[in-house]
Coordinates of C-alpha atoms (C1' of nucleotides) in Angstrom, one line a residue:
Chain A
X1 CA -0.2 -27.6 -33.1
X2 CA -2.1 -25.5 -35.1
X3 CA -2.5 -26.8 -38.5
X4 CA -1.5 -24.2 -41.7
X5 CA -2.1 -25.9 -45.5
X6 CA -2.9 -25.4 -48.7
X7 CA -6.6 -24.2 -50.2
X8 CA -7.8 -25.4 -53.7
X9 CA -11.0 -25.9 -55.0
X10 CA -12.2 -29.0 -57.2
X11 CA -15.0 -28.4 -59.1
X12 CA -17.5 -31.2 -60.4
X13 CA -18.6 -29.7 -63.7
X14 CA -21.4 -31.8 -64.9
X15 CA -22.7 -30.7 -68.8
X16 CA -25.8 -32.7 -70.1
X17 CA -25.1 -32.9 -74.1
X18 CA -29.0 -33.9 -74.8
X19 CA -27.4 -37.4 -74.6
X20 CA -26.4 -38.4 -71.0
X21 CA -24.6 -36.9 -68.1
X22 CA -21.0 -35.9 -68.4
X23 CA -18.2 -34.8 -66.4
X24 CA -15.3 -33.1 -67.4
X25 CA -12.0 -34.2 -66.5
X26 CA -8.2 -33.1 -67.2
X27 CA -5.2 -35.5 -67.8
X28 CA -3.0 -35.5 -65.1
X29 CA 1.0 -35.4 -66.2
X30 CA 4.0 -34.2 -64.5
X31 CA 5.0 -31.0 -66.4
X32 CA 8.6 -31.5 -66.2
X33 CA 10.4 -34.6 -65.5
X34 CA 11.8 -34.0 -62.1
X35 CA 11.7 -37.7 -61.2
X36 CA 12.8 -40.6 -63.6
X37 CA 10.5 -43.1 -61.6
X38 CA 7.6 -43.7 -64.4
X39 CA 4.7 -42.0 -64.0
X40 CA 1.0 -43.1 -66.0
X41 CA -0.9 -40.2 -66.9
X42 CA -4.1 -40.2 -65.3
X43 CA -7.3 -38.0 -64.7
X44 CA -8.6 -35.7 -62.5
X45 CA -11.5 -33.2 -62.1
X46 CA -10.6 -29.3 -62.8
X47 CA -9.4 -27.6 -60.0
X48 CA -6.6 -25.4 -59.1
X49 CA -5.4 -23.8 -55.6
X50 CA -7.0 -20.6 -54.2
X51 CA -5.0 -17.4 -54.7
X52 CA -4.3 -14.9 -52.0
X53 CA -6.3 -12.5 -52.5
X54 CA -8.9 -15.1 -53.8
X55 CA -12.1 -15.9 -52.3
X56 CA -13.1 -19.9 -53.3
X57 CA -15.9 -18.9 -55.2
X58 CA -14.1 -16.8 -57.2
X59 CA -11.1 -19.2 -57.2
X60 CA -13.5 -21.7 -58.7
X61 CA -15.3 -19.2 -61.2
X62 CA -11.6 -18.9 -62.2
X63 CA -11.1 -22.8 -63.2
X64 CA -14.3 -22.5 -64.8
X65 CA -13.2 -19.6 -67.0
X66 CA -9.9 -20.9 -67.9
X67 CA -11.9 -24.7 -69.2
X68 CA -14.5 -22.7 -71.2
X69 CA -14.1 -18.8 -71.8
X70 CA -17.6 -18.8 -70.2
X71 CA -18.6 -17.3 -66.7
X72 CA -22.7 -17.3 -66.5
X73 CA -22.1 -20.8 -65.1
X74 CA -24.0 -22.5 -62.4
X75 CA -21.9 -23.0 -59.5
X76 CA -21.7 -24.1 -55.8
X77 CA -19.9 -25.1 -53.1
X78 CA -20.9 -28.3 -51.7
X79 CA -18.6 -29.8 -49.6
X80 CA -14.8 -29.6 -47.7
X81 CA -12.5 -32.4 -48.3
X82 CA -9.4 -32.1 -45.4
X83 CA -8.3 -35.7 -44.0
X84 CA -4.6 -35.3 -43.3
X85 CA -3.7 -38.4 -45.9
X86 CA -5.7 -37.3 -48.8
X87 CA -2.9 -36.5 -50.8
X88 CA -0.4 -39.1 -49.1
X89 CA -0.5 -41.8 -51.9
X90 CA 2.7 -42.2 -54.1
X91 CA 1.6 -41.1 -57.2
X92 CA -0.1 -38.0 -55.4
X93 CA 3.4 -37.1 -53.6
X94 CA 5.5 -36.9 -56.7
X95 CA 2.6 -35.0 -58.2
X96 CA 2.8 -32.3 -55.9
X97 CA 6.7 -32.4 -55.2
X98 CA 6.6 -32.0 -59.1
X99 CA 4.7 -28.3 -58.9
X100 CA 6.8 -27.2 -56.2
X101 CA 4.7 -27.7 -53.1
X102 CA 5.4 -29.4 -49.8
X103 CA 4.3 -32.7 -50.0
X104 CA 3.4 -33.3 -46.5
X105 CA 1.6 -29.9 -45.8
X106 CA -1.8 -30.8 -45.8
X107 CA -4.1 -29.4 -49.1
X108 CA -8.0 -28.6 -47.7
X109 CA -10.1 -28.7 -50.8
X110 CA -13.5 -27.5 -51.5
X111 CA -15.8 -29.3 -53.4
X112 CA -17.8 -27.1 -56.1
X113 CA -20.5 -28.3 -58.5
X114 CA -21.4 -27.0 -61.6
X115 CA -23.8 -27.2 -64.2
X116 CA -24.2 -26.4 -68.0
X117 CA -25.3 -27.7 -71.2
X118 CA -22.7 -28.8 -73.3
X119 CA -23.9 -26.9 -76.2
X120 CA -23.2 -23.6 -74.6
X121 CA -19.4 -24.2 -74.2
X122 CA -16.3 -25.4 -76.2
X123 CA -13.5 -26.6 -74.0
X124 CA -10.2 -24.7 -74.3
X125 CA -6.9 -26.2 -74.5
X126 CA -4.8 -25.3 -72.1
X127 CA -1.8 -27.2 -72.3
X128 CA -3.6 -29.9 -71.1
X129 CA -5.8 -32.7 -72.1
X130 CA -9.9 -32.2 -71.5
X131 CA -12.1 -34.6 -71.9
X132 CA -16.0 -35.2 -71.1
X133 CA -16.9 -38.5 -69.6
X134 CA -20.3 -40.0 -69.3
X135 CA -20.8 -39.8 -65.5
X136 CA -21.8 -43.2 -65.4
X137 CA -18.0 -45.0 -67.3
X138 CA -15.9 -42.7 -64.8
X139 CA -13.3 -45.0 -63.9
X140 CA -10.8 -44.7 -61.0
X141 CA -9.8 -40.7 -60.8
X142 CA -6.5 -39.5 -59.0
X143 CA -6.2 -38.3 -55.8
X144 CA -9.8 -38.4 -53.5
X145 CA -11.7 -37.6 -56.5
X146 CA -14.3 -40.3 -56.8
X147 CA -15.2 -39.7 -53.8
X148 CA -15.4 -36.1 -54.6
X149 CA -17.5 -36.4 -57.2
X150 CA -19.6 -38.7 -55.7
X151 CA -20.5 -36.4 -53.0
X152 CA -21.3 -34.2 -55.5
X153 CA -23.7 -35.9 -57.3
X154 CA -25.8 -36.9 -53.6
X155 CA -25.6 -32.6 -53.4
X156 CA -27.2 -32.2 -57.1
X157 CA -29.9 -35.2 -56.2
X158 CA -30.5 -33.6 -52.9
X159 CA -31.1 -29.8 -54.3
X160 CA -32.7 -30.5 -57.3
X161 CA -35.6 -31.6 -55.4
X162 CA -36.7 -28.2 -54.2
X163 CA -34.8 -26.2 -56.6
X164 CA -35.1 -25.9 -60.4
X165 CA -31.7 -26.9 -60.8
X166 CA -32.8 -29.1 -64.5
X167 CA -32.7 -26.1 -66.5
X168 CA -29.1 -25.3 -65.7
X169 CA -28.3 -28.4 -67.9
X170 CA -30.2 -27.6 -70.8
X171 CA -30.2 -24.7 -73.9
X172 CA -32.2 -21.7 -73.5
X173 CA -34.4 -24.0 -75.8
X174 CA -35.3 -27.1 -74.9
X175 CA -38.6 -30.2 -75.3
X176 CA -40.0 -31.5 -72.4
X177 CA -38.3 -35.0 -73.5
X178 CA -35.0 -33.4 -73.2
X179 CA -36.1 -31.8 -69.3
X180 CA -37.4 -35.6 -68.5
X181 CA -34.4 -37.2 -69.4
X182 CA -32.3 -34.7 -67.4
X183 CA -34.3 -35.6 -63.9
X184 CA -34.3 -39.3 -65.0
X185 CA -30.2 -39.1 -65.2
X186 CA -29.9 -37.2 -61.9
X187 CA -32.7 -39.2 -59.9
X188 CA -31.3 -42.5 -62.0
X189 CA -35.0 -43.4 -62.4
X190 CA -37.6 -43.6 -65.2
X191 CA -40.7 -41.3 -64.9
X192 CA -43.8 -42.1 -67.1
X193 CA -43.8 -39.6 -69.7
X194 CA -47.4 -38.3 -69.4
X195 CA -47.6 -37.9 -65.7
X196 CA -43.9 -36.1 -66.1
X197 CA -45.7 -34.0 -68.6
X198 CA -48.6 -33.0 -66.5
X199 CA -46.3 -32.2 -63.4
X200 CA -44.9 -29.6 -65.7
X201 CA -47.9 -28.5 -67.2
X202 CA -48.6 -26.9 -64.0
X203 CA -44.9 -25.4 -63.3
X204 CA -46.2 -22.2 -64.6
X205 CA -42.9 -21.1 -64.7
X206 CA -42.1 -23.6 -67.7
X207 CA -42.9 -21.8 -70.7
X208 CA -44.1 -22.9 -74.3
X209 CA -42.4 -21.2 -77.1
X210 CA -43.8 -20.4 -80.9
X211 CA -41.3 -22.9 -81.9
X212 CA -40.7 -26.3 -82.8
X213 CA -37.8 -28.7 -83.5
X214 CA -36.2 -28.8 -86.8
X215 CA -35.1 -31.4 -89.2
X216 CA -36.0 -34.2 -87.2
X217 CA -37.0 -37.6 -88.7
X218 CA -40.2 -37.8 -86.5
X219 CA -42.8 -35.5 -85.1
X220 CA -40.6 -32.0 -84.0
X221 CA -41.2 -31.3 -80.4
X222 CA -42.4 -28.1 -79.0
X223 CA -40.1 -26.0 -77.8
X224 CA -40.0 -24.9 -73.7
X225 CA -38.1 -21.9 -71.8
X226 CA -37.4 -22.1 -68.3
X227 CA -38.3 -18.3 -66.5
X228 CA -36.9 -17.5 -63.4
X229 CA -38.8 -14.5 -62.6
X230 CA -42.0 -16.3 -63.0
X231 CA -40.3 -19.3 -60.9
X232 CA -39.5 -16.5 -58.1
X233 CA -42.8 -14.8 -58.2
X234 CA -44.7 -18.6 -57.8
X235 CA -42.6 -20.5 -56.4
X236 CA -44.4 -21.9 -53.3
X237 CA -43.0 -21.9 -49.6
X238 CA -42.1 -25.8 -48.4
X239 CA -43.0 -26.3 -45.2
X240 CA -43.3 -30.2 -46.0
X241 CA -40.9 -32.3 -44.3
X242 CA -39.8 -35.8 -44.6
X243 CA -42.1 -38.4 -45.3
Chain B
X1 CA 0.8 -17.2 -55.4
X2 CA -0.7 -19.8 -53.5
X3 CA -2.7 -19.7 -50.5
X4 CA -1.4 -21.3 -46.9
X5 CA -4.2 -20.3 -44.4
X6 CA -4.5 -21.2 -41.0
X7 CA -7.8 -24.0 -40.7
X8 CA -10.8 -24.2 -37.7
X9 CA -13.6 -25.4 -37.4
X10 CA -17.4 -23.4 -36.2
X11 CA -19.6 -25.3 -34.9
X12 CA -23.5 -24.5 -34.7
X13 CA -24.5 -26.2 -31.5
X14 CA -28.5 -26.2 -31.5
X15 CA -30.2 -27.7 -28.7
X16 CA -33.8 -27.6 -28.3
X17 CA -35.1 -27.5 -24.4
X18 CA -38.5 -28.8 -24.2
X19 CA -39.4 -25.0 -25.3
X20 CA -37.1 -23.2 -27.8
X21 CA -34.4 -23.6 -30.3
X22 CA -30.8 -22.6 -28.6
X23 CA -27.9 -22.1 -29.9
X24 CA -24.6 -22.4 -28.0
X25 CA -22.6 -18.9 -27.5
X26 CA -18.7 -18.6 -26.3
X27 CA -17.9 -15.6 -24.9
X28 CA -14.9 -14.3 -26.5
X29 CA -12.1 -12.3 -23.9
X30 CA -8.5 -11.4 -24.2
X31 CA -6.9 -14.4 -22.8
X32 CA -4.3 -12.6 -21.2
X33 CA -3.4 -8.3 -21.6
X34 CA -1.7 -8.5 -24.8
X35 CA -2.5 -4.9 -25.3
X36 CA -4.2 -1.8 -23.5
X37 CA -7.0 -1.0 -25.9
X38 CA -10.2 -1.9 -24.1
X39 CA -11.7 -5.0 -25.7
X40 CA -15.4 -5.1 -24.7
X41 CA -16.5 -9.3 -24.5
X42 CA -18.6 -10.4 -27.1
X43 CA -20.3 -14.2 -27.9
X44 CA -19.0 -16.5 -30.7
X45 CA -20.1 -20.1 -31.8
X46 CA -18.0 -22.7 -30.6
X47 CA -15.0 -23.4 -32.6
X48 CA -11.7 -23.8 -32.5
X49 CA -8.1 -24.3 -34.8
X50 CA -7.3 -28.0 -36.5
X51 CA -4.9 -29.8 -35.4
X52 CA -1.7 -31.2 -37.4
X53 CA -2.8 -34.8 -37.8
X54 CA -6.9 -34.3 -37.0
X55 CA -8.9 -34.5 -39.9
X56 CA -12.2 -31.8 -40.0
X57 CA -15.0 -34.1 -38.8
X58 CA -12.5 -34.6 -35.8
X59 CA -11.8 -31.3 -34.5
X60 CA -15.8 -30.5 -34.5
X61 CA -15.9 -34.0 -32.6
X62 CA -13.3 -32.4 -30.1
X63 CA -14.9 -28.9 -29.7
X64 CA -18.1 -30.9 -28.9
X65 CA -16.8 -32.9 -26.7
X66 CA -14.9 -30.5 -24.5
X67 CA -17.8 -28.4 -24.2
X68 CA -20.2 -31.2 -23.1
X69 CA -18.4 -34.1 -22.6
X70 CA -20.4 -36.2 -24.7
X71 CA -19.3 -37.5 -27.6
X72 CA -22.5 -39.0 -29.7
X73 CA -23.8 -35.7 -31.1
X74 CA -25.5 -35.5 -34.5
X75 CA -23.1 -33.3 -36.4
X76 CA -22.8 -32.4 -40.2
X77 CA -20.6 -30.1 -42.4
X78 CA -22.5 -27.6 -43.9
X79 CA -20.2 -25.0 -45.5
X80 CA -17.3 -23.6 -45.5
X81 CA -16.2 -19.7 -44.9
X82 CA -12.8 -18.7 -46.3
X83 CA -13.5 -15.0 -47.6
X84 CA -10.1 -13.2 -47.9
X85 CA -11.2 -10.1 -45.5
X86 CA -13.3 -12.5 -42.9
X87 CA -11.5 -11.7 -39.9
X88 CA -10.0 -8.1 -40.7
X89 CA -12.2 -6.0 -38.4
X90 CA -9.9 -4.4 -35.7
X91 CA -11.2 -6.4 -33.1
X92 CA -10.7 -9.7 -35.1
X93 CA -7.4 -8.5 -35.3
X94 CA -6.5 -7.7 -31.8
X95 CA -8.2 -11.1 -30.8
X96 CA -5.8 -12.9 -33.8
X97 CA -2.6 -11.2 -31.9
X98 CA -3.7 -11.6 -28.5
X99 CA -3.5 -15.6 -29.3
X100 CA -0.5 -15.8 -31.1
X101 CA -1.7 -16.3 -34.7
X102 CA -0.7 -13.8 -37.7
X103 CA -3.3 -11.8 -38.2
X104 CA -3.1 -10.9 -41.7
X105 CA -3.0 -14.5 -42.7
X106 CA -5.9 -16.1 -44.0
X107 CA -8.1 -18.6 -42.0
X108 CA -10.3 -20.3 -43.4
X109 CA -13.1 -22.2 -41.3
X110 CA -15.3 -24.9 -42.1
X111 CA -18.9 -24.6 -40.3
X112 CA -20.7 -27.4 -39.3
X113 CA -23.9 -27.7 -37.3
X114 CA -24.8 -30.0 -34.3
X115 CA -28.1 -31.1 -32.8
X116 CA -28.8 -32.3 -29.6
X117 CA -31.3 -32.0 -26.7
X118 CA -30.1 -29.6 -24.2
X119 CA -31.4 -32.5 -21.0
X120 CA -29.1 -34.6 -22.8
X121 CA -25.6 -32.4 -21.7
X122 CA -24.6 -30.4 -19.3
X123 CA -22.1 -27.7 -20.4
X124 CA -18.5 -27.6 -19.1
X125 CA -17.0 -24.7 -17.9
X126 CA -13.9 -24.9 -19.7
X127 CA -12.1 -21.4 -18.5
X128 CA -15.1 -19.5 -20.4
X129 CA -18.7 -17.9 -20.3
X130 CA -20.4 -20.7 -21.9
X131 CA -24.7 -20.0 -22.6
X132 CA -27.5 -21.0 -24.7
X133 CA -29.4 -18.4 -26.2
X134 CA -32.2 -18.9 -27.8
X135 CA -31.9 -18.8 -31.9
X136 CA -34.6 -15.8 -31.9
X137 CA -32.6 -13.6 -29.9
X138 CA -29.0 -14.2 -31.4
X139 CA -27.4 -10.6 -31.6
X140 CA -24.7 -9.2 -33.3
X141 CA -22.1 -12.2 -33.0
X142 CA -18.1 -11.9 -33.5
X143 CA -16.2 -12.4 -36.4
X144 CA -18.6 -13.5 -39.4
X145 CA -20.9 -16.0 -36.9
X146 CA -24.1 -14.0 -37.7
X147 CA -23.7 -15.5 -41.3
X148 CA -22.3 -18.6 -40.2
X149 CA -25.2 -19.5 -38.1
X150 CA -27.2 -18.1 -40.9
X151 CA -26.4 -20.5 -43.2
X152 CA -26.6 -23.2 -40.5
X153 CA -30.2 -22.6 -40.1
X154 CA -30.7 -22.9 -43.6
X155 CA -29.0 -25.5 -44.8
X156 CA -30.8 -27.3 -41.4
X157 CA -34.2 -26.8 -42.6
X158 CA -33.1 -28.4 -46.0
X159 CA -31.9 -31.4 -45.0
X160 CA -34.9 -31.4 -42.5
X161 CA -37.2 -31.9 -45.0
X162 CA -36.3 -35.6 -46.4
X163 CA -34.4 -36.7 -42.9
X164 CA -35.2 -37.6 -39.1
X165 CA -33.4 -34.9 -38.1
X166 CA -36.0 -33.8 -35.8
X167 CA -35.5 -36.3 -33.2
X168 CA -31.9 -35.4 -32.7
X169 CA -33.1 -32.5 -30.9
X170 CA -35.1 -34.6 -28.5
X171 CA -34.7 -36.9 -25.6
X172 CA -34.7 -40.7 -25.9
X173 CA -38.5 -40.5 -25.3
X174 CA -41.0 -37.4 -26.2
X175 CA -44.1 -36.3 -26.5
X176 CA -45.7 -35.6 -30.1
X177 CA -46.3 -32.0 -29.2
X178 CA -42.4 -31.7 -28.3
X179 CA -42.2 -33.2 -32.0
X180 CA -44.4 -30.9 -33.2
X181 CA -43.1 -27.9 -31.8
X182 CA -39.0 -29.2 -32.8
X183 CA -40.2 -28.5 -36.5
X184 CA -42.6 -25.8 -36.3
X185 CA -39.5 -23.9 -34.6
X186 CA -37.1 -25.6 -37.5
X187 CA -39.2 -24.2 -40.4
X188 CA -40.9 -21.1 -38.4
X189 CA -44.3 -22.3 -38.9
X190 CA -47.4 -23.6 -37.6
X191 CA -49.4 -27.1 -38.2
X192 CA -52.1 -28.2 -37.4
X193 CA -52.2 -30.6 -34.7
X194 CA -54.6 -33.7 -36.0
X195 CA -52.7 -33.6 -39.5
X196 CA -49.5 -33.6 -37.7
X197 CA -50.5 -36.5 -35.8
X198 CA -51.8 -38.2 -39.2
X199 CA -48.5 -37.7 -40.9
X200 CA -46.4 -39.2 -37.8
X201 CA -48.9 -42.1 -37.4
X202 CA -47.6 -43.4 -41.1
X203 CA -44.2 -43.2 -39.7
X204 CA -43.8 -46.5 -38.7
X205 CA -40.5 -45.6 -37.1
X206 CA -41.9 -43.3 -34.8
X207 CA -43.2 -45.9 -31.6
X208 CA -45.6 -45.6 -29.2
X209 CA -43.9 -46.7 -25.6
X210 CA -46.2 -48.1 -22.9
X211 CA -45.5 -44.9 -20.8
X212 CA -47.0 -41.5 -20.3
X213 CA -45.9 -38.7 -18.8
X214 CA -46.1 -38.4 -15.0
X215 CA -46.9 -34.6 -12.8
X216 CA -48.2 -32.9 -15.6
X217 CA -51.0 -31.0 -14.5
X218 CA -53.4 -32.3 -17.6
X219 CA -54.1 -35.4 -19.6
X220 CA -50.2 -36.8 -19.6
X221 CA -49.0 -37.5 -22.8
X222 CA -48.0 -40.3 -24.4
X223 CA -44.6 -40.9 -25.0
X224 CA -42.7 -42.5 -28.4
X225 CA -39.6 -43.2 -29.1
X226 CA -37.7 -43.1 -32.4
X227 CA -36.2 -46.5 -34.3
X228 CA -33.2 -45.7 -36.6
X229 CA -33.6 -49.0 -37.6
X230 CA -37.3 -49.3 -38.5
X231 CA -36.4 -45.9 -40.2
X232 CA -33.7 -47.4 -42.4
X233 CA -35.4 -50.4 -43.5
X234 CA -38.8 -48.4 -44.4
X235 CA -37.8 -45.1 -46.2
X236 CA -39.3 -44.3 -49.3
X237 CA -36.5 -43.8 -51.9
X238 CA -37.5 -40.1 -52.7
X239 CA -37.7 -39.6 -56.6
X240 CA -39.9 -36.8 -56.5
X241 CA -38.3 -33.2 -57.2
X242 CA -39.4 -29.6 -57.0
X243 CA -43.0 -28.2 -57.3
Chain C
dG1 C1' -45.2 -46.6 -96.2
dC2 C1' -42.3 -47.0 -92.5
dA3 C1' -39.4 -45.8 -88.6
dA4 C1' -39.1 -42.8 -84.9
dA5 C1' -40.3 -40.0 -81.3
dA6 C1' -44.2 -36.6 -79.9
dG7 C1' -48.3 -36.0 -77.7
dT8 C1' -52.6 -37.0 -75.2
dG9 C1' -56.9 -38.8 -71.0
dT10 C1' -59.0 -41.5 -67.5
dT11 C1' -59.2 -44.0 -63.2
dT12 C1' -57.8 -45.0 -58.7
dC13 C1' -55.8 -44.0 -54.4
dT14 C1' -53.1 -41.5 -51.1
dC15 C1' -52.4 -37.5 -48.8
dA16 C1' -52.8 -32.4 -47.6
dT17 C1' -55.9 -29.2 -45.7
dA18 C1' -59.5 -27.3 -42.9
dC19 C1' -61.9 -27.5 -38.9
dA20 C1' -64.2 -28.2 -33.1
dC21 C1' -65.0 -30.8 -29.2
dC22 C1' -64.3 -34.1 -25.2
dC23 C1' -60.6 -36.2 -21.9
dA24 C1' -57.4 -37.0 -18.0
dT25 C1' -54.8 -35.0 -14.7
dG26 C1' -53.0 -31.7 -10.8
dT27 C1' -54.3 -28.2 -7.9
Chain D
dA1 C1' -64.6 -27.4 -10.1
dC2 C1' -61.4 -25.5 -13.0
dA3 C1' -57.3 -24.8 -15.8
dT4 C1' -54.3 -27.1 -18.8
dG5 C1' -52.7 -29.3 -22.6
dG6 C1' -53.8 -34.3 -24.8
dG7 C1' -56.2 -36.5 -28.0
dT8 C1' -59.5 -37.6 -31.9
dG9 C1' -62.7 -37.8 -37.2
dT10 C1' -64.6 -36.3 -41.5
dA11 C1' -65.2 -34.1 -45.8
dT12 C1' -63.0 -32.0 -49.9
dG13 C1' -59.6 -31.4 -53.4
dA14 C1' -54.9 -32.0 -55.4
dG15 C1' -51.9 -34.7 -57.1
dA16 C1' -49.2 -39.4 -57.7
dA17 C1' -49.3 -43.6 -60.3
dA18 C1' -50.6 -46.8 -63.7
dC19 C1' -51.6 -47.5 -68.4
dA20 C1' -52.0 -47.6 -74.7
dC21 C1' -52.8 -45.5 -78.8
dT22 C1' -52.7 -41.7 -82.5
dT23 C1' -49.9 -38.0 -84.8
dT24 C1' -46.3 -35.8 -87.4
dT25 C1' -42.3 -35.7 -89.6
dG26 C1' -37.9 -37.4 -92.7
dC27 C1' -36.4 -40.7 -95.6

DNA sequence: GCAAAAGTGTTTCTCATACACCCATGT
DNA sequence: ACATGGGTGTATGAGAAACACTTTTGC
């Protein structure tokens, strides 16, 4: 039999708020009571189904808009979630009997990343609950989603070692402690701080400003942009392969 | 409204022969009359609808094995395709009608690539024109499979660069020209031989065997083999990131 | 003046790159 | 004997890694 099911999209928004790593995440409650059985509130990432005349990118630039007015964000898909029981856990049954779909028709997701700097944003309301979450205390998550996000996070390690991914995290304005601590939270390493600082010395594409932090209780940091056309125009070709 | 789509899988099947990168072409025919209209045959990638109770990794499992009968490919999800208008060319929709499905729903497929050896199988005829062709001279493909195998290629030579992916494409034993040549066809490029031969010598998971190769009409070449296991226990954990 | 983070230089070692000739085999 | 691909070494430069102290600001 051929199968037919439901598309959504689940999107893995990561924003770095010059802090640590966060992921935002929505309460889960049923909107109306249409069961009496308890049910716990619990959380989720952001997602929503695909619309019909939808294509998942925009479906997913869509849940983006909708969480924070904003839609210059970084996204991408990275992978499809689809195993016939991913939704077939009690809790996840009443949920979607609770919205009006068919429990047992299958629900293919796919898997978007995306990345901001918290500054840039203010969540929205939305009749529902919003929170950020430092990656790292994100406890169990309804449906498939830790393992959702967990893919995600081996996608972001895995292209932000070819692809200047860092700067998607950060303010237009940003020091070069700010950039190391976003690759040390990704790569969940510790770089030395002057060889970090010489390996972007010579990212020509990394730009000093005419500026420097303000009201700061120690010696302000220089201030760095990130230029794409200049990363476009030197970026070399990586013919290296693994090691 | 929400989306219910119909779900298949495409798989890029590339196989390297001791010469060139192939890639494995359907040919795609009216099954039976359905209409008058002449339908001229053209090539696909192998793919085909999921089934009620298969989950994705599955039904590429399936489509692999009916085509080759062997069921230990290398085979990864890469992305997935789901563009409202991706089948709405005329001939899409004949094809749609001619196999029962309603053509103005939405399908949405999930590509995934395979590598293998092309000694390693022998294709099955399986009621169709079955061919490798090699990558280089891939035409103009049904459906959307130009961009499908596309992005294939692409997201190949990524994940190339940090894993063994090279020696899926060859036999249990090879040569390191045949090495060579499996990623200067990957990433379309040349190397140099003695600094290729360098770089695989610190590979301690790549092992010499006490054979050569026999009727060659030269020197015959060594032969090595590849240890998943040496590999697993000796990889570098990677912390580096872009250039 | 003190707490706090910013900023800076040298040495060592590994690896990438560039490059040209002799070797073993089949015919 | 010759054609064919197999196999090898050296010199140079770039960058990765390891490591400790001085500077500038707010309070």
């Amino acid at each position: 039999m051929k199968l037919s099911s439901y598309i959504s999209v689940d999107c893995v928004v990561l924003g770095y708020d010059s802090e640590q790593l966060n992921v935002l995440l929505v309460e889960r409650k049923l909107d109306d009571k249409v069961n009496d059985s308890p049910f716990e509130p619990d959380w989720t990432l952001t997602g929503n189904h695909v619309y019909l005349d939808e294509d998942i990118e925009e479906a997913a630039n869509r849940v983006l808009y909708d969480l924070t007015g904003f839609s210059e964000i970084y996204l991408e898909q990275f992978k499809t979630f689809a195993a016939p029981d991913r939704l077939l856990k009690p809790k996840d049954q009443v949920w979607l009997k609770s919205i009006g779909m068919d429990p047992l028709k299958r629900v293919v997701t796919i898997g978007f990343f995306a990345l901001l700097a918290t500054q840039k944003v203010s969540l929205k309301w939305m009749g529902r609950n919003v929170k950020w979450t430092p990656v790292k205390e994100v406890g169990d998550l309804a449906f498939d989603h830790n393992q959702i996000l967990d893919s995600a996070l081996i996608a972001i390690r895995n292209k932000m070692r070819h692809e200047p991914l860092g700067f998607e995290l950060l303010p237009e304005k940003f020091t070069l402690t700010q950039l190391q601590q976003v690759y040390e939270q990704i790569f969940d390493a510790k770089f030395d701080k002057r060889n970090f600082r010489k390996k972007v010395n010579r990212m020509q594409y990394v730009i000093a400003l005419d500026e420097k932090q303000k009201g700061v209780p120690h010696k302000p940091a220089q201030l760095y942009k990130f230029s794409r056309e200049i990363y476009e125009q030197t970026k070399r070709e990586l013919l290296e392969f693994f090691v």
